[in-house]
C-alpha positions as a Python dict, from the first residue, in 0.01 Angstrom:
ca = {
    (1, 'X'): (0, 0, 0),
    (2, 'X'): (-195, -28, -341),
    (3, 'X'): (-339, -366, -290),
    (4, 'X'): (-492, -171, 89),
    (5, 'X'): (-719, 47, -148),
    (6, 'X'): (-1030, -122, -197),
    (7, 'X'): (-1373, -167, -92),
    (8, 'X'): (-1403, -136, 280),
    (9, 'X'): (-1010, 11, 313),
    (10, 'X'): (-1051, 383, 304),
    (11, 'X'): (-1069, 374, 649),
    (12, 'X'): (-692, 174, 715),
    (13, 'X'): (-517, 385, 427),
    (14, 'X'): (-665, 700, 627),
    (15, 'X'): (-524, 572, 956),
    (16, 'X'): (-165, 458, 791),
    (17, 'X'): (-120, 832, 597),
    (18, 'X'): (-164, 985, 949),
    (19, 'X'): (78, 806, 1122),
    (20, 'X'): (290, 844, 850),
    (21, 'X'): (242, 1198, 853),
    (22, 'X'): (217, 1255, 1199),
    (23, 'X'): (-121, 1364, 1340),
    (24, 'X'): (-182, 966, 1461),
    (25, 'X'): (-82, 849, 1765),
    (26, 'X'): (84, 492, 1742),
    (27, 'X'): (-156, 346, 2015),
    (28, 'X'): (-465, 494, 1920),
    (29, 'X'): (-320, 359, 1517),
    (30, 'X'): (-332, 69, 1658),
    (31, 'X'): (-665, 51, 1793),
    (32, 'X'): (-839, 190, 1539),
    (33, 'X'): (-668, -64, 1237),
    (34, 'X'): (-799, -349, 1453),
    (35, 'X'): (-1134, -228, 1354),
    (36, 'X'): (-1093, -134, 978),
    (37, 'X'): (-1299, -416, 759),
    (38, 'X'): (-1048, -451, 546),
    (39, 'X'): (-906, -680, 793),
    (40, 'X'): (-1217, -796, 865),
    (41, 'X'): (-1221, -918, 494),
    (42, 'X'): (-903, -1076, 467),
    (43, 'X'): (-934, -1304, 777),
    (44, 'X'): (-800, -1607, 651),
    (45, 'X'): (-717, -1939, 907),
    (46, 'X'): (-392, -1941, 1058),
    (47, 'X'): (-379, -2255, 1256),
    (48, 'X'): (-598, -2600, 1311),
    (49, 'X'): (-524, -2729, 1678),
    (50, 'X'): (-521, -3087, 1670),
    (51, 'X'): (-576, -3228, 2031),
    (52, 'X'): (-911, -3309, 2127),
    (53, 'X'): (-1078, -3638, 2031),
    (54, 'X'): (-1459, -3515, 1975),
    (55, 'X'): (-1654, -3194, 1912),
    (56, 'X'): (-1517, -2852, 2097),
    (57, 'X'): (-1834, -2663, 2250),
    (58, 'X'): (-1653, -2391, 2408),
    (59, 'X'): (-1300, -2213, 2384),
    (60, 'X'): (-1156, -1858, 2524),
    (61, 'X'): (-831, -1654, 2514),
    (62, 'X'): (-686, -1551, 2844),
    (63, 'X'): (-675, -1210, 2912),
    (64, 'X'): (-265, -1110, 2726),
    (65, 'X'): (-455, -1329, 2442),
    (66, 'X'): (-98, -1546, 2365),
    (67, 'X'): (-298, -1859, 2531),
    (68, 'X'): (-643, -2007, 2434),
    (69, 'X'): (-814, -2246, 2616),
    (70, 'X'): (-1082, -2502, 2502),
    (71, 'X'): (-1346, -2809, 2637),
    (72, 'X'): (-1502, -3094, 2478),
    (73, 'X'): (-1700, -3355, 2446),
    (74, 'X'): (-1380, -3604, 2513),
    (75, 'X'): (-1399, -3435, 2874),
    (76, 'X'): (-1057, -3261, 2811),
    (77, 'X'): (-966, -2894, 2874),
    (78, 'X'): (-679, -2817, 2669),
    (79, 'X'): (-419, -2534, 2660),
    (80, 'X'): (-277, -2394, 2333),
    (81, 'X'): (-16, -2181, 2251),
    (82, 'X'): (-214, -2112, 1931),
    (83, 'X'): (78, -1859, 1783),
    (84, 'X'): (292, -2144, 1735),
    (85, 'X'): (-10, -2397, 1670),
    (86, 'X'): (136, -2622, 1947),
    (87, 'X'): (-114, -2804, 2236),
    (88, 'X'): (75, -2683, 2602),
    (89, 'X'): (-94, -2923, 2821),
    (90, 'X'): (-406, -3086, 2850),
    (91, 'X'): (-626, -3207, 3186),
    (92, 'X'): (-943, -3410, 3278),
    (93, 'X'): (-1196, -3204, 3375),
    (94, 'X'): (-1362, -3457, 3597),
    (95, 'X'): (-1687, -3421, 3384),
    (96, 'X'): (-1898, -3735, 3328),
    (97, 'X'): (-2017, -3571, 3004),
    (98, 'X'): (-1979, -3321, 2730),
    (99, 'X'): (-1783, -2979, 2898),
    (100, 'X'): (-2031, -2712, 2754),
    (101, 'X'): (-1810, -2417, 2956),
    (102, 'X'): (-1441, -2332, 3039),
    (103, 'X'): (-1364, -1982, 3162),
    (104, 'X'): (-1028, -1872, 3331),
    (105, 'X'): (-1060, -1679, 3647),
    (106, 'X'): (-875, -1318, 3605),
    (107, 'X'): (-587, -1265, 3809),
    (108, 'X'): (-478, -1642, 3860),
    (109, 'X'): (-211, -1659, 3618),
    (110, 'X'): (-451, -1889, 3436),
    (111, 'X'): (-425, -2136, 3670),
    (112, 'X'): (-750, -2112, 3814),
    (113, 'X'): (-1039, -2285, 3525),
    (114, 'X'): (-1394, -2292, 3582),
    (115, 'X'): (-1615, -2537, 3382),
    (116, 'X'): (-1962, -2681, 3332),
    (117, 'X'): (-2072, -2920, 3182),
    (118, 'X'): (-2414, -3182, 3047),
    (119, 'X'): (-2362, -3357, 3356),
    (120, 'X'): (-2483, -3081, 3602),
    (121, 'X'): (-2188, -2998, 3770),
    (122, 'X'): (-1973, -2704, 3829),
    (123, 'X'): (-1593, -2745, 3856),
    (124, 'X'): (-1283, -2572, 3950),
    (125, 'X'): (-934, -2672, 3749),
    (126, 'X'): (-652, -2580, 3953),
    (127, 'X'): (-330, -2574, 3812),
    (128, 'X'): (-24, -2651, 4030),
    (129, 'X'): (328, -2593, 4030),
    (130, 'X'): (500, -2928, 3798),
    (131, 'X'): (191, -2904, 3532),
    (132, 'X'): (-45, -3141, 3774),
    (133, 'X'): (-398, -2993, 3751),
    (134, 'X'): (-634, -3072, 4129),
    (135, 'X'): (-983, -3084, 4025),
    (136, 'X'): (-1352, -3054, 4253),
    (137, 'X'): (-1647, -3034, 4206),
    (138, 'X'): (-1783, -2665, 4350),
    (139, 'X'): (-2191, -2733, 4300),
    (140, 'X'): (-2437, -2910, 4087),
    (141, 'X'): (-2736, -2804, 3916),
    (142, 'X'): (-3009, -3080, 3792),
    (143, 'X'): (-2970, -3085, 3414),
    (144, 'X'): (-2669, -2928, 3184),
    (145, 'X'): (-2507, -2632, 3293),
    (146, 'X'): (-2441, -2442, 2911),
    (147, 'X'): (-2292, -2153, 3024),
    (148, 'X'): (-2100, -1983, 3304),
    (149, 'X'): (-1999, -1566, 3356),
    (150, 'X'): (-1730, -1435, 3538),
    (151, 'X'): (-1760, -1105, 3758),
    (152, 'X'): (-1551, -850, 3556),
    (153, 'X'): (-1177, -791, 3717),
    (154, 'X'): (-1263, -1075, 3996),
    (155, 'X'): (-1054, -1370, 4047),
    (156, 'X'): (-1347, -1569, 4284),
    (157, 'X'): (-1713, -1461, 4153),
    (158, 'X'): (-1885, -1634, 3880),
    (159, 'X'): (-2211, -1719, 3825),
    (160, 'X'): (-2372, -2010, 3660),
    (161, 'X'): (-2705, -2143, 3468),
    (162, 'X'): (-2852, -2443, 3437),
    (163, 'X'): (-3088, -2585, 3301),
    (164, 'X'): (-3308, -2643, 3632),
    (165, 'X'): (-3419, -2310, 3546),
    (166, 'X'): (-3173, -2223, 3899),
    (167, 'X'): (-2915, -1937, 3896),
    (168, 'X'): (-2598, -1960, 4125),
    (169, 'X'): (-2368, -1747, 4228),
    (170, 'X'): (-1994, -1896, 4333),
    (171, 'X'): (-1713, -1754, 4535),
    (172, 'X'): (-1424, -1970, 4537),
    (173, 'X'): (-1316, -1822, 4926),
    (174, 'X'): (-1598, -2082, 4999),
    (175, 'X'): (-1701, -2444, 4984),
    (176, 'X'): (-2067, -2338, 4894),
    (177, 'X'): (-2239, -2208, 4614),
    (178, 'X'): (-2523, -1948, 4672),
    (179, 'X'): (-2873, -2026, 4456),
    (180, 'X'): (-2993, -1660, 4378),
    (181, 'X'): (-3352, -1736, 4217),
    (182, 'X'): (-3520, -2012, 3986),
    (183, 'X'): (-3611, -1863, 3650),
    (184, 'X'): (-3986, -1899, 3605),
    (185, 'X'): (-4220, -1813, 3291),
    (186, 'X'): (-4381, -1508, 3292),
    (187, 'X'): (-4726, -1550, 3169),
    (188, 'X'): (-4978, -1606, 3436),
    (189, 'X'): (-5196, -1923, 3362),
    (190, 'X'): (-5028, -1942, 3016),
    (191, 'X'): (-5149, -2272, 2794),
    (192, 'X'): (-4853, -2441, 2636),
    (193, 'X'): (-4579, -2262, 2928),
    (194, 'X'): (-4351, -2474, 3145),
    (195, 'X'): (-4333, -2300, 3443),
    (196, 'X'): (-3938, -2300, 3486),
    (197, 'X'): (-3764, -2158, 3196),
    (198, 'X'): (-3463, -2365, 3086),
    (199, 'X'): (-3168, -2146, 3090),
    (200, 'X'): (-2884, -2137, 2828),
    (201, 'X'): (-2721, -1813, 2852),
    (202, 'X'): (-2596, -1581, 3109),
    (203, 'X'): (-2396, -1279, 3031),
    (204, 'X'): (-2271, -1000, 3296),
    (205, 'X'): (-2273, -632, 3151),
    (206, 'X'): (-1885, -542, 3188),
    (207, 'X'): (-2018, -154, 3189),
    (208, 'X'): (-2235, -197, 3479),
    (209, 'X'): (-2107, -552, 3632),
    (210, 'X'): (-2423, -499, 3884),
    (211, 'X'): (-2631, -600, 3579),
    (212, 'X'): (-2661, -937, 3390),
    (213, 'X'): (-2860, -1112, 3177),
    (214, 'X'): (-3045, -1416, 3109),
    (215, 'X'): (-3180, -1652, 2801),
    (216, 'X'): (-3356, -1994, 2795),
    (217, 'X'): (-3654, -2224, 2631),
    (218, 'X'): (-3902, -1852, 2612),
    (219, 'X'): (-3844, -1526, 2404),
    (220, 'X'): (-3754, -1305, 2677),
    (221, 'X'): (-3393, -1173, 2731),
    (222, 'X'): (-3408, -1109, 3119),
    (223, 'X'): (-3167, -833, 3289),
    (224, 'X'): (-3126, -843, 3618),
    (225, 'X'): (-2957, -646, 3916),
    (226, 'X'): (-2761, -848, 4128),
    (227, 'X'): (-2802, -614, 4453),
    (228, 'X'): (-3160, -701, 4400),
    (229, 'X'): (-3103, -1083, 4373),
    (230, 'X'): (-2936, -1102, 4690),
    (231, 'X'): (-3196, -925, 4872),
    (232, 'X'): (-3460, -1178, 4777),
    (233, 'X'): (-3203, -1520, 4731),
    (234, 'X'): (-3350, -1654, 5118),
    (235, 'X'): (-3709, -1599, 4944),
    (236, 'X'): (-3626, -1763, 4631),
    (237, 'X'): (-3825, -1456, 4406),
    (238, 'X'): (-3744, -1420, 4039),
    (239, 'X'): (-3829, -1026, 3975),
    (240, 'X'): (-3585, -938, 3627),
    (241, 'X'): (-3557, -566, 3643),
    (242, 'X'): (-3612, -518, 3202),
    (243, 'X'): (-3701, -791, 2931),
    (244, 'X'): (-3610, -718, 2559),
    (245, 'X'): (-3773, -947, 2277),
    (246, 'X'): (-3859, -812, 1905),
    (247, 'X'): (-4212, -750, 1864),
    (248, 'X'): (-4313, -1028, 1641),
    (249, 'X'): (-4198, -1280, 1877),
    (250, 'X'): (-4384, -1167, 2206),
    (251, 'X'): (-4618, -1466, 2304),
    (252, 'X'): (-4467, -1717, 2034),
    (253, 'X'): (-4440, -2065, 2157),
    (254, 'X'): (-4143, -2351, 2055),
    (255, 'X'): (-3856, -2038, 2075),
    (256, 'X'): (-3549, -1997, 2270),
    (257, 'X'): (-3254, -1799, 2323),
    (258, 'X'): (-2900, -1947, 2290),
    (259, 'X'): (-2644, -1648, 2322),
    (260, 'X'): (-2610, -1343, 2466),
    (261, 'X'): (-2378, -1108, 2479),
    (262, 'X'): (-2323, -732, 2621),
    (263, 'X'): (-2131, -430, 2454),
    (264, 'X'): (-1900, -230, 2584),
    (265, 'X'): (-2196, 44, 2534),
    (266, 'X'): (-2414, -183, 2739),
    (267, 'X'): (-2589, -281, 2388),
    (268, 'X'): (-2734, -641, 2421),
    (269, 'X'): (-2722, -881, 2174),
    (270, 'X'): (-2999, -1156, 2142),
    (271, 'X'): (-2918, -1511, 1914),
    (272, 'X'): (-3248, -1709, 1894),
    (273, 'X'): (-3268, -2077, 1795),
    (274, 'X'): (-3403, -2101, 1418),
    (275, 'X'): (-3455, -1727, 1378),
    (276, 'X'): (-3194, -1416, 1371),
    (277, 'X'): (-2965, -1240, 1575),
    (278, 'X'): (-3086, -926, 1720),
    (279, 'X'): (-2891, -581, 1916),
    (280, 'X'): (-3097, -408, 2171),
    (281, 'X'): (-3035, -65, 2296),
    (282, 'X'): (-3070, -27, 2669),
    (283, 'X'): (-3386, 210, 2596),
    (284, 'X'): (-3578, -102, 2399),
    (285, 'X'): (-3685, -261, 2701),
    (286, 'X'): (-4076, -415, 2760),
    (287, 'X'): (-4059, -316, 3123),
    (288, 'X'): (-4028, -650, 3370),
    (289, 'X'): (-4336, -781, 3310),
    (290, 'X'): (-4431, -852, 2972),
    (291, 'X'): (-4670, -662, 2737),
    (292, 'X'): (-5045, -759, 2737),
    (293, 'X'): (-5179, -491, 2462),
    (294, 'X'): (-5054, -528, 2119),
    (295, 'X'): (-5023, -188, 2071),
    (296, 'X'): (-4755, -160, 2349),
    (297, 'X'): (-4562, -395, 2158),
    (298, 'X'): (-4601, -241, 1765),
    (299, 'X'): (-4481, 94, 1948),
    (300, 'X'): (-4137, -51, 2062),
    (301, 'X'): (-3847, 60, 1829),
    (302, 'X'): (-3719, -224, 1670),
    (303, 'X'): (-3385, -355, 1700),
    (304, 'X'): (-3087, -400, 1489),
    (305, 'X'): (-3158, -789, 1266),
    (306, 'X'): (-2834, -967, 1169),
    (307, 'X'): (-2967, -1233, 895),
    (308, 'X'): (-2802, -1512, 670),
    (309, 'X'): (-2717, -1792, 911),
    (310, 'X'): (-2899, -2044, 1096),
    (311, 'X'): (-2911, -2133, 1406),
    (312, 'X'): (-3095, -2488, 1496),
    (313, 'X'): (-2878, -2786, 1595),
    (314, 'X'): (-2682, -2700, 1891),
    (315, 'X'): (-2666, -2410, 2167),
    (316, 'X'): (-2444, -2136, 1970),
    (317, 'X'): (-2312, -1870, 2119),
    (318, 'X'): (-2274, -1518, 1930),
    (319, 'X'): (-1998, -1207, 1982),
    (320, 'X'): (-1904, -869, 1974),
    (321, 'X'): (-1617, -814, 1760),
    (322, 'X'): (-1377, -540, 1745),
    (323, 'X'): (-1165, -290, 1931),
    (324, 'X'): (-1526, -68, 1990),
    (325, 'X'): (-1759, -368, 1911),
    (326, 'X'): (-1797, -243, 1579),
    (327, 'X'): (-1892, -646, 1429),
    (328, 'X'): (-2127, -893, 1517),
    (329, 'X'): (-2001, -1267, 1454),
    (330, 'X'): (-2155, -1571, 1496),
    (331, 'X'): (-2138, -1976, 1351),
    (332, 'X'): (-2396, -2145, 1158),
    (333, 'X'): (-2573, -2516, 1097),
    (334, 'X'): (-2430, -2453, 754),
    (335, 'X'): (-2050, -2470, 864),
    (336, 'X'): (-1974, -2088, 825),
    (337, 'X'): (-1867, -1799, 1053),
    (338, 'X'): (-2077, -1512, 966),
    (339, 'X'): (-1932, -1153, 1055),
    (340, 'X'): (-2147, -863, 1060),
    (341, 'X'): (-2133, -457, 1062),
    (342, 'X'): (-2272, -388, 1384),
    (343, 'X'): (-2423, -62, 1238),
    (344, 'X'): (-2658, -156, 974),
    (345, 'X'): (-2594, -532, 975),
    (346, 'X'): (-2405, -551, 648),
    (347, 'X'): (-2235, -908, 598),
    (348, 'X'): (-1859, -848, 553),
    (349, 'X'): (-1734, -1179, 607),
    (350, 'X'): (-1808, -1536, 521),
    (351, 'X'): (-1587, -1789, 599),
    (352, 'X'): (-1570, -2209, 609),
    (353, 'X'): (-1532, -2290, 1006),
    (354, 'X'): (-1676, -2639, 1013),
    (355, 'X'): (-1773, -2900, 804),
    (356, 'X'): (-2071, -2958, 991),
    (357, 'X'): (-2183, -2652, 1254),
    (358, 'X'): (-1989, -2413, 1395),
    (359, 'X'): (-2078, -2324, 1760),
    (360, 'X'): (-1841, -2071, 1877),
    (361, 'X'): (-1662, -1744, 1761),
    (362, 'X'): (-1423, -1630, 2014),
    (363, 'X'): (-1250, -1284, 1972),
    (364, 'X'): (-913, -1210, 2095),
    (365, 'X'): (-858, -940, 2355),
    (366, 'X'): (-662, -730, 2151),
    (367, 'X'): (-636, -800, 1791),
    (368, 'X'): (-867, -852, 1488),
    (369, 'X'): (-802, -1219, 1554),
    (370, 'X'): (-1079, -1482, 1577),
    (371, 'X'): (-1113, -1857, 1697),
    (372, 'X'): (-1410, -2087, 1627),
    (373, 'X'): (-1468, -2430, 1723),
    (374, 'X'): (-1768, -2673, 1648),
    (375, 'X'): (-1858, -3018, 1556),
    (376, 'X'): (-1553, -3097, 1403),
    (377, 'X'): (-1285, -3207, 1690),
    (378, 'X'): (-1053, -2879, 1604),
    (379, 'X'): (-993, -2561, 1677),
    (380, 'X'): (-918, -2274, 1433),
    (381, 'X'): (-795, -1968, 1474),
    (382, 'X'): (-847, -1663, 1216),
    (383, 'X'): (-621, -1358, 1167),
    (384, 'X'): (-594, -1114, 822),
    (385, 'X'): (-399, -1243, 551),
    (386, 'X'): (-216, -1048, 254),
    (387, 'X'): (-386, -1265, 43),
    (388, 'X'): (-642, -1083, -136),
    (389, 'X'): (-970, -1303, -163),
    (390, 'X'): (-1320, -1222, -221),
    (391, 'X'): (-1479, -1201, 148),
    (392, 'X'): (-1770, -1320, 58),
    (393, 'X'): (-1784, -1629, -184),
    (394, 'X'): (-2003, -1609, -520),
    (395, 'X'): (-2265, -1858, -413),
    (396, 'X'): (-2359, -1584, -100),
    (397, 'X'): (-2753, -1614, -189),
    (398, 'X'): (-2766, -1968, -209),
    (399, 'X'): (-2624, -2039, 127),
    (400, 'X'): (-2865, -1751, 283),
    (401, 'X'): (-3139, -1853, 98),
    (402, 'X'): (-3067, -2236, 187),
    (403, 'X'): (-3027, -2082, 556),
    (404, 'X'): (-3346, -1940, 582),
    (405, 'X'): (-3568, -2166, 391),
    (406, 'X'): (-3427, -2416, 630),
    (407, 'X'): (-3550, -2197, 935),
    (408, 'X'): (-3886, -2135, 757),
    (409, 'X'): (-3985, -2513, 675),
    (410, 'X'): (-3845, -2642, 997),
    (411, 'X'): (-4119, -2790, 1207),
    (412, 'X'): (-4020, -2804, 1566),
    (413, 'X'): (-4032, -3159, 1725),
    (414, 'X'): (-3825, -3333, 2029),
    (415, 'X'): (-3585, -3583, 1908),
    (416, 'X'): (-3483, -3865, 2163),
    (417, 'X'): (-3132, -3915, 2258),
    (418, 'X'): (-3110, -4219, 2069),
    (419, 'X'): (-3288, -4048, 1732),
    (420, 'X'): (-2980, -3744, 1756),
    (421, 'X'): (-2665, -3964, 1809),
    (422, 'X'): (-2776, -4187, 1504),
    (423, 'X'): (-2860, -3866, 1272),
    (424, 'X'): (-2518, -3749, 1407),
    (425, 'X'): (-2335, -4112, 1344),
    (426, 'X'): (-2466, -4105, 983),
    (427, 'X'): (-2277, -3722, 977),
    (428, 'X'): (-2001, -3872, 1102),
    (429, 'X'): (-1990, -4129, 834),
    (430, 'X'): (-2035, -3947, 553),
    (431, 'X'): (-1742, -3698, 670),
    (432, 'X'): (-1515, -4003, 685),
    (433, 'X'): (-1578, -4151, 373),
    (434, 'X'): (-1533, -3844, 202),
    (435, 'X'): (-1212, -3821, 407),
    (436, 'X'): (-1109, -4133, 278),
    (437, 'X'): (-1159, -4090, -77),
    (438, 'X'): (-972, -3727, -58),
    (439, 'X'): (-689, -3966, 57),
    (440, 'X'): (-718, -4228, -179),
    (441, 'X'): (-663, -3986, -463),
    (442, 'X'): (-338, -3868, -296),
    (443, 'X'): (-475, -3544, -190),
    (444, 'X'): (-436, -3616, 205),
    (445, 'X'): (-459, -3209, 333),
    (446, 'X'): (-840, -3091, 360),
    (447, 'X'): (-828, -2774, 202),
    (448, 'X'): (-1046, -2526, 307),
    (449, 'X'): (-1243, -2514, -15),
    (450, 'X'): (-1259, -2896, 2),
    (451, 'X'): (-1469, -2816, 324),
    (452, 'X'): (-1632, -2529, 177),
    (453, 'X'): (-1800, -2787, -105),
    (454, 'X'): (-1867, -3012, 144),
    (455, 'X'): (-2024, -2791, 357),
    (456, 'X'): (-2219, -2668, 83),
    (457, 'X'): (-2332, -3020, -52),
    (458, 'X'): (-2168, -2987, -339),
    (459, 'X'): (-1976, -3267, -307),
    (460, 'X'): (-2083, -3600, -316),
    (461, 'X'): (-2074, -3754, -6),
    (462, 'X'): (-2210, -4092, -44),
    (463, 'X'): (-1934, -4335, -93),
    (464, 'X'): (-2119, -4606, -224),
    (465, 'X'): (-2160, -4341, -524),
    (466, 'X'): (-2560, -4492, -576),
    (467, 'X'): (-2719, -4340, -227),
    (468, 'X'): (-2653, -4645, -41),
    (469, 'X'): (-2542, -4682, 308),
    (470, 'X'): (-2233, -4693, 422),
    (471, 'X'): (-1978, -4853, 615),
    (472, 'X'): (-1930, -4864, 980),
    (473, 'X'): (-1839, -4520, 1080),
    (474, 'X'): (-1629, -4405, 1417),
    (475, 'X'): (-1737, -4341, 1770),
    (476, 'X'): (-1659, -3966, 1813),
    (477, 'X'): (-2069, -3895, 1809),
    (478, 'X'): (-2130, -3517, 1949),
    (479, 'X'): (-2441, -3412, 2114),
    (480, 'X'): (-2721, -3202, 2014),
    (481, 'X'): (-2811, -2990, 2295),
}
């Protein structure tokens, strides 16, 4: 009970005397430990799932949380019974390329798998009696397909986005998919605007499930009302209903969004690529057209900033965390999972999840549990420990300050295909080598502070030892999308 009384644990001793005593009820206990940060602090890995053979872009518990399901580049959708750190059963999606999505419908017994992927399509995983898995192809957009959203509490909606711009809307009663609208940019005779706005996020509002919203290649978060979308889907009309965006980046060229997520409150949450993470009350909407006075803009309350990561090389996603939403968590280009106070945006936890990005922080349904996947070709899974470590680590202000001076010297320029899988084969060689030499002094485990120095360049990671190249590294080479 002693070691419980430290920063951040007034609130779990509280709860603990009053069940103790009597006034708590066990459930509501419960509920309200899942959210005290001392937990939150001592979240310490628990597992690394071995079974994919390249980088994991997306991964999700099912809905009792004892099963977690994940995609990769390798093509592979892969079951875990991550309690006992054991792989159940794997499948082939039926992707050509990387599988950016995997969501399990509700109500299927988790045998029903949605997925997306960089090869345009949208596919169903169905899971039949014996452990054989049917796959098909249910639509295709023209470009990847990041992200997918489920209607809440149905086992046949979802919706999809692609990066055609196109939303669609799928019902698996039916062998068709239904194209709602084509997401267009809102200036009028704009210099420097494509006219269809790539799309890499779509989120449903679980409070309101009429409501969703939208993120792509501009700095508008888009909500929309589905009973609206299918009035106009036969005229093709893109009409969002609200746009949020902080002031300073109204009318800002080269900027993107590439996670969204909703509250329970209906709150949005806002991760832009090389800037921060912002929250958005539902009364800090623009209006659905956007803002053509600058003093309409500098009169908008400005939202909640999460700072400290960064947020460049891939399409990362970001969370809610908690039994009320009271954290924010998201990954980093610097290898770390960053977690948040909601209120106030305090950073309460830092932790090693990669050694080279981390993409995705998945909570669990029910428990102050957390899993993360990213380049590396694991996935991890987080829960407190009794070990009592410093949450955050002692070199805090050089990895934020090495975070943002990153996203403040960065000059934005297109990189070929070719250009990003040889920047990422030279990653991939460097990780090896180092591998190799942790082995060849008879220290075979990578331990997590091995990865933290790593991460952190503080190793040397040049196995020549005089800045040379290297030699030939593997073929697992993950995508920067």
């Amino acid at each position: 009970m002693g070691n419980l009384r430290r920063r951040g644990s007034t609130d779990a001793f509280t709860e603990i005397y009053r069940r103790e005593t009597g006034p708590s009820h066990p459930g509501r206990f419960a509920h309200r430990l899942s959210a005290a940060e001392v937990l939150v602090e001592r979240l310490a890995l628990h597992a690394r799932l071995n079974g994919h053979e390249e980088c994991v872009n997306t991964i999700e518990f099912n809905s009792a949380g004892d099963i977690l399901v994940s995609g990769s580049d390798d093509g592979k959708i892969v079951f875990w019974n991550w309690l006992a750190k054991m792989k159940k059963f794997s499948y082939n999606s039926g992707h050509l390329e990387n599988v950016f999505q995997a969501k399990i419908m509700p109500f299927s017994n988790d045998r029903a798998i949605v997925t997306s992927s960089a090869d345009g399509e949208v596919r169903l995983g169905q899971v039949l009696e014996g452990g054989h898995v049917d796959t098909r192809c249910l639509g295709n957009h023209v470009g990847a397909v990041h992200k997918l959203d489920v209607e809440p509490g149905s086992p046949y909606i979802f919706y999809s986005c692609g990066e055609d711009g196109f939303v669609r809307r799928f019902d698996l009663r039916s062998n068709s998919a239904t194209t709602l609208f084509s997401c267009s940019s809102l200036y009028e005779n704009a210099r420097h605007r494509e006219d269809v706005v790539m799309l890499n996020a779509i989120v449903i509002d679980t409070r309101n499930p009429y409501y969703f919203a939208l993120g792509g290649s501009d700095e508008f978060a888009r909500l929309y009302d589905i009973r609206r979308c299918k009035r106009s889907a036969s005229t093709n009309v893109d009409k969002p209903v609200d746009l949020f965006c902080p002031p300073h980046l109204v009318d800002i060229d080269n900027i993107q969004i590439t996670g969204l997520a909703f509250s329970k409150s209906s709150e949005l949450l806002v991760s832009y690529n090389d800037e921060l993470i912002y929250l958005f009350q539902k009364n800090m909407g623009l209006g659905p057209s956007p803002p053509s006075v600058p003093p309409e803009i500098e009169q908008q309350e400005e939202p909640q900033v999460y700072r400290g990561h960064r947020n460049s090389r891939t399409i990362k996603g970001v969370s809610f965390f908690g039994p009320h939403d009271e954290y924010v968590a998201s990954g980093s280009d610097s290898g770390h999972v960053f977690i948040w106070k909601k209120r106030g945006g305090k950073l309460v936890r830092l932790m090693v999840g990669d050694r080279h990005v981390v993409n995705q922080v998945e909570p669990h349904p029910h428990m102050p549990f957390l899993a993360t996947c990213g380049i590396d070709d694991t996935v991890k899974v987080w829960v407190p420990s009794e070990i009592d470590d410093c949450p955050l680590p002692k070199n805090l202000n050089e990895i934020m300050d090495t975070n943002k001076y990153g996203r403040e010297d960065h000059f934005r320029m297109t990189l070929s295909p070719d250009v990003a899988m040889h920047i990422l084969r030279l990653q991939e060689r460097q990780s090896r080598a180092f591998t190799e030499r942790r082995v060849e002094r008879a220290d075979v485990d990578f331990e997590e502070e091995d990865v933290e120095a790593y991460a952190l360049g503080l190793l040397n990671d040049d196995p020549t030892g005089d800045g040379g190249s290297t030699a030939t590294g593997g073929q697992n080479n993950c995508c920067i999308c």
